[in-house]
Coordinates of N, CA, C and O and ligand atoms in Angstrom, one line a residue:
M1 N 21.9 27.7 -9.1 CA 21.5 26.7 -8.2 C 20.5 25.7 -8.9 O 20.0 26.1 -9.9
F2 N 20.3 24.6 -8.3 CA 19.4 23.6 -8.9 C 18.2 23.4 -7.9 O 18.3 23.5 -6.7
M3 N 17.1 23.1 -8.6 CA 15.9 22.8 -7.8 C 15.4 21.3 -8.1 O 15.2 21.1 -9.3
V4 N 15.4 20.5 -7.1 CA 15.0 19.1 -7.3 C 13.5 19.0 -6.9 O 13.1 19.5 -5.9
S5 N 12.7 18.3 -7.7 CA 11.4 18.0 -7.2 C 11.1 16.5 -7.5 O 11.6 15.9 -8.4
I6 N 10.2 16.0 -6.7 CA 9.9 14.5 -6.8 C 8.4 14.4 -6.9 O 7.6 15.0 -6.1
N7 N 7.9 13.8 -8.0 CA 6.5 13.6 -8.2 C 6.0 12.4 -7.3 O 6.4 11.3 -7.6
P8 N 5.2 12.7 -6.3 CA 4.8 11.6 -5.4 C 3.9 10.6 -6.1 O 3.8 9.5 -5.6
D9 N 3.2 11.0 -7.2 CA 2.4 10.1 -7.9 C 3.2 9.0 -8.6 O 2.8 7.9 -8.9
K10 N 4.5 9.4 -9.0 CA 5.3 8.5 -9.7 C 6.2 7.6 -8.7 O 6.6 6.5 -9.1
C11 N 6.5 8.2 -7.6 CA 7.4 7.5 -6.6 C 6.8 6.2 -6.2 O 5.7 6.1 -5.7
A12 N 7.6 5.1 -6.4 CA 7.2 3.8 -6.0 C 7.6 3.4 -4.6 O 7.4 2.2 -4.2
G13 N 8.3 4.3 -3.9 CA 8.7 4.0 -2.5 C 9.8 3.0 -2.3 O 10.0 2.4 -1.3
C14 N 10.7 2.8 -3.4 CA 11.7 1.8 -3.3 C 12.9 2.3 -2.3 O 13.6 1.4 -1.8
G15 N 13.0 3.6 -2.2 CA 14.1 4.1 -1.3 C 15.5 4.1 -1.9 O 16.4 4.5 -1.2
S16 N 15.6 3.7 -3.1 CA 16.9 3.6 -3.8 C 17.7 5.0 -3.9 O 18.9 5.0 -4.1
C17 N 16.9 6.0 -3.9 CA 17.5 7.3 -4.2 C 18.2 8.0 -3.0 O 19.0 8.9 -3.1
V18 N 17.8 7.5 -1.8 CA 18.2 8.2 -0.5 C 19.7 8.2 -0.3 O 20.3 9.3 -0.1
D19 N 20.3 7.0 -0.2 CA 21.7 7.0 0.2 C 22.6 7.5 -0.9 O 23.7 8.1 -0.6
P20 N 22.4 7.3 -2.2 CA 23.3 7.7 -3.2 C 23.4 9.2 -3.4 O 24.3 9.7 -4.0
C21 N 22.4 10.0 -2.9 CA 22.4 11.4 -3.1 C 23.6 12.0 -2.4 O 23.7 11.9 -1.1
P22 N 24.6 12.6 -3.1 CA 25.8 13.1 -2.4 C 25.5 14.3 -1.5 O 26.3 14.5 -0.6
A23 N 24.4 15.0 -1.7 CA 24.1 16.1 -0.8 C 23.3 15.7 0.4 O 23.1 16.5 1.3
K24 N 22.9 14.4 0.4 CA 22.1 13.8 1.6 C 20.9 14.6 1.9 O 20.6 14.9 3.1
I25 N 20.1 15.0 0.9 CA 18.9 15.8 1.1 C 17.7 15.0 0.9 O 16.6 15.6 1.0
L26 N 17.8 13.7 0.5 CA 16.6 13.0 0.2 C 16.3 12.0 1.4 O 17.2 11.5 2.0
G27 N 15.0 11.8 1.7 CA 14.6 10.9 2.7 C 13.2 10.3 2.4 O 12.6 10.7 1.4
M28 N 12.8 9.3 3.1 CA 11.5 8.7 2.9 C 10.6 9.2 4.0 O 10.8 9.2 5.2
V29 N 9.4 9.6 3.6 CA 8.3 10.0 4.5 C 7.0 9.3 4.0 O 6.6 9.5 2.9
D30 N 6.5 8.5 4.9 CA 5.3 7.7 4.6 C 5.5 7.0 3.2 O 4.6 7.0 2.4
D31 N 6.6 6.3 3.1 CA 6.9 5.5 2.0 C 7.0 6.2 0.6 O 6.9 5.6 -0.4
K32 N 7.3 7.5 0.7 CA 7.5 8.3 -0.5 C 8.8 9.1 -0.3 O 9.1 9.6 0.8
A33 N 9.6 9.2 -1.4 CA 10.8 10.0 -1.3 C 10.4 11.5 -1.2 O 9.5 12.0 -2.0
E34 N 11.1 12.2 -0.4 CA 10.9 13.7 -0.3 C 12.2 14.4 -0.1 O 13.2 13.7 0.3
V35 N 12.3 15.6 -0.4 CA 13.5 16.4 -0.1 C 13.4 16.8 1.4 O 12.6 17.7 1.8
T36 N 14.1 16.0 2.2 CA 14.0 16.2 3.7 C 15.1 17.1 4.2 O 15.1 17.5 5.3
G37 N 16.1 17.4 3.4 CA 17.2 18.2 3.8 C 17.0 19.6 3.1 O 15.9 20.0 2.7
D38 N 18.1 20.3 3.1 CA 18.1 21.7 2.5 C 18.1 21.6 1.0 O 19.2 21.3 0.4
A39 N 17.0 21.9 0.4 CA 16.9 21.8 -1.1 C 18.0 22.6 -1.8 O 18.4 22.2 -2.9
A40 N 18.5 23.7 -1.2 CA 19.5 24.5 -1.8 C 20.8 23.8 -1.9 O 21.7 24.3 -2.6
E41 N 21.0 22.7 -1.2 CA 22.2 21.9 -1.3 C 22.3 21.0 -2.5 O 23.3 20.4 -2.8
C42 N 21.2 20.9 -3.3 CA 21.2 20.0 -4.4 C 22.3 20.5 -5.4 O 22.4 21.7 -5.8
M43 N 23.1 19.5 -5.8 CA 24.3 19.8 -6.7 C 23.9 19.7 -8.2 O 24.8 19.9 -9.1
G44 N 22.7 19.2 -8.5 CA 22.3 19.0 -9.9 C 23.1 17.8 -10.5 O 23.2 17.8 -11.7
C45 N 23.5 16.9 -9.7 CA 24.4 15.8 -10.3 C 23.5 14.8 -11.1 O 24.1 14.0 -11.9
E46 N 22.2 14.8 -10.9 CA 21.3 13.9 -11.6 C 21.5 12.4 -11.2 O 20.9 11.6 -11.9
T47 N 22.2 12.1 -10.2 CA 22.3 10.7 -9.7 C 20.9 10.2 -9.4 O 20.6 9.0 -9.8
C48 N 20.0 11.0 -8.8 CA 18.7 10.5 -8.5 C 17.9 10.2 -9.7 O 17.1 9.2 -9.8
I49 N 18.1 11.0 -10.7 CA 17.4 10.7 -12.0 C 17.8 9.4 -12.6 O 17.0 8.6 -13.1
E50 N 19.1 9.2 -12.5 CA 19.6 7.9 -13.1 C 19.2 6.7 -12.3 O 19.0 5.6 -12.9
I51 N 19.0 6.8 -11.0 CA 18.7 5.7 -10.2 C 17.2 5.4 -10.2 O 16.8 4.2 -10.2
C52 N 16.4 6.4 -10.1 CA 15.0 6.2 -9.9 C 14.3 5.4 -11.0 O 14.4 5.8 -12.2
P53 N 13.7 4.2 -10.7 CA 13.1 3.4 -11.7 C 11.8 4.0 -12.2 O 11.3 3.5 -13.2
S54 N 11.3 5.0 -11.6 CA 9.9 5.5 -11.9 C 9.9 6.8 -12.6 O 8.9 7.3 -12.9
G55 N 11.1 7.4 -12.8 CA 11.1 8.7 -13.4 C 10.5 9.8 -12.6 O 9.8 10.7 -13.1
A56 N 10.6 9.7 -11.3 CA 9.9 10.6 -10.4 C 10.6 12.0 -10.2 O 10.0 12.9 -9.7
F57 N 11.9 12.0 -10.6 CA 12.7 13.2 -10.3 C 12.7 14.2 -11.5 O 12.7 13.8 -12.6
T58 N 12.7 15.5 -11.1 CA 12.9 16.6 -12.1 C 13.9 17.5 -11.5 O 13.8 17.9 -10.3
I59 N 15.0 17.9 -12.2 CA 15.9 18.8 -11.8 C 15.9 20.0 -12.7 O 15.9 19.9 -13.9
M60 N 15.7 21.2 -12.1 CA 15.7 22.4 -12.9 C 16.9 23.3 -12.4 O 17.2 23.4 -11.2
E61 N 17.6 23.9 -13.4 CA 18.6 24.8 -13.0 C 18.0 26.2 -13.0 O 17.4 26.7 -14.0
L62 N 18.2 26.9 -11.9 CA 17.6 28.2 -11.7 C 18.6 29.3 -12.0 O 19.8 29.2 -11.9
Ligands
SF4_1 S1 20.6 15.9 -8.3 FE1 22.1 14.9 -7.0 S2 22.4 16.3 -5.2 FE2 20.4 16.8 -6.2 S3 18.9 15.6 -5.2 FE3 19.5 14.4 -7.0 S4 21.2 13.1 -6.3 FE4 20.9 14.7 -4.7
SF4_2 S1 14.2 6.0 -6.4 FE1 12.3 6.9 -7.3 S2 10.7 5.4 -6.8 FE2 12.5 4.9 -5.5 S3 12.0 6.1 -3.6 FE3 13.3 7.4 -4.9 S4 11.8 8.7 -6.0 FE4 10.7 6.9 -5.2

């Protein structure tokens, strides 16, 4: 499985990562992206890494 994490210090709050996530587990909370869904659903597709202009995402394979 994959574990996605988002560095809130890097997130610029653009919201661009939310809709493209195929697992629909990303959301905006107080203008920062967070994993608002079931983190275990992350597919490790790295779409969020490719989209994020701030390099806020890290994906680890467990
Ligand atoms: S790696 Fe893919 S499935 Fe996981 S959070 Fe990023 S966009 Fe969503
Ligand atoms: S794409 Fe990056 S900067 Fe934009 S909301 Fe998502 S994590 Fe934050």
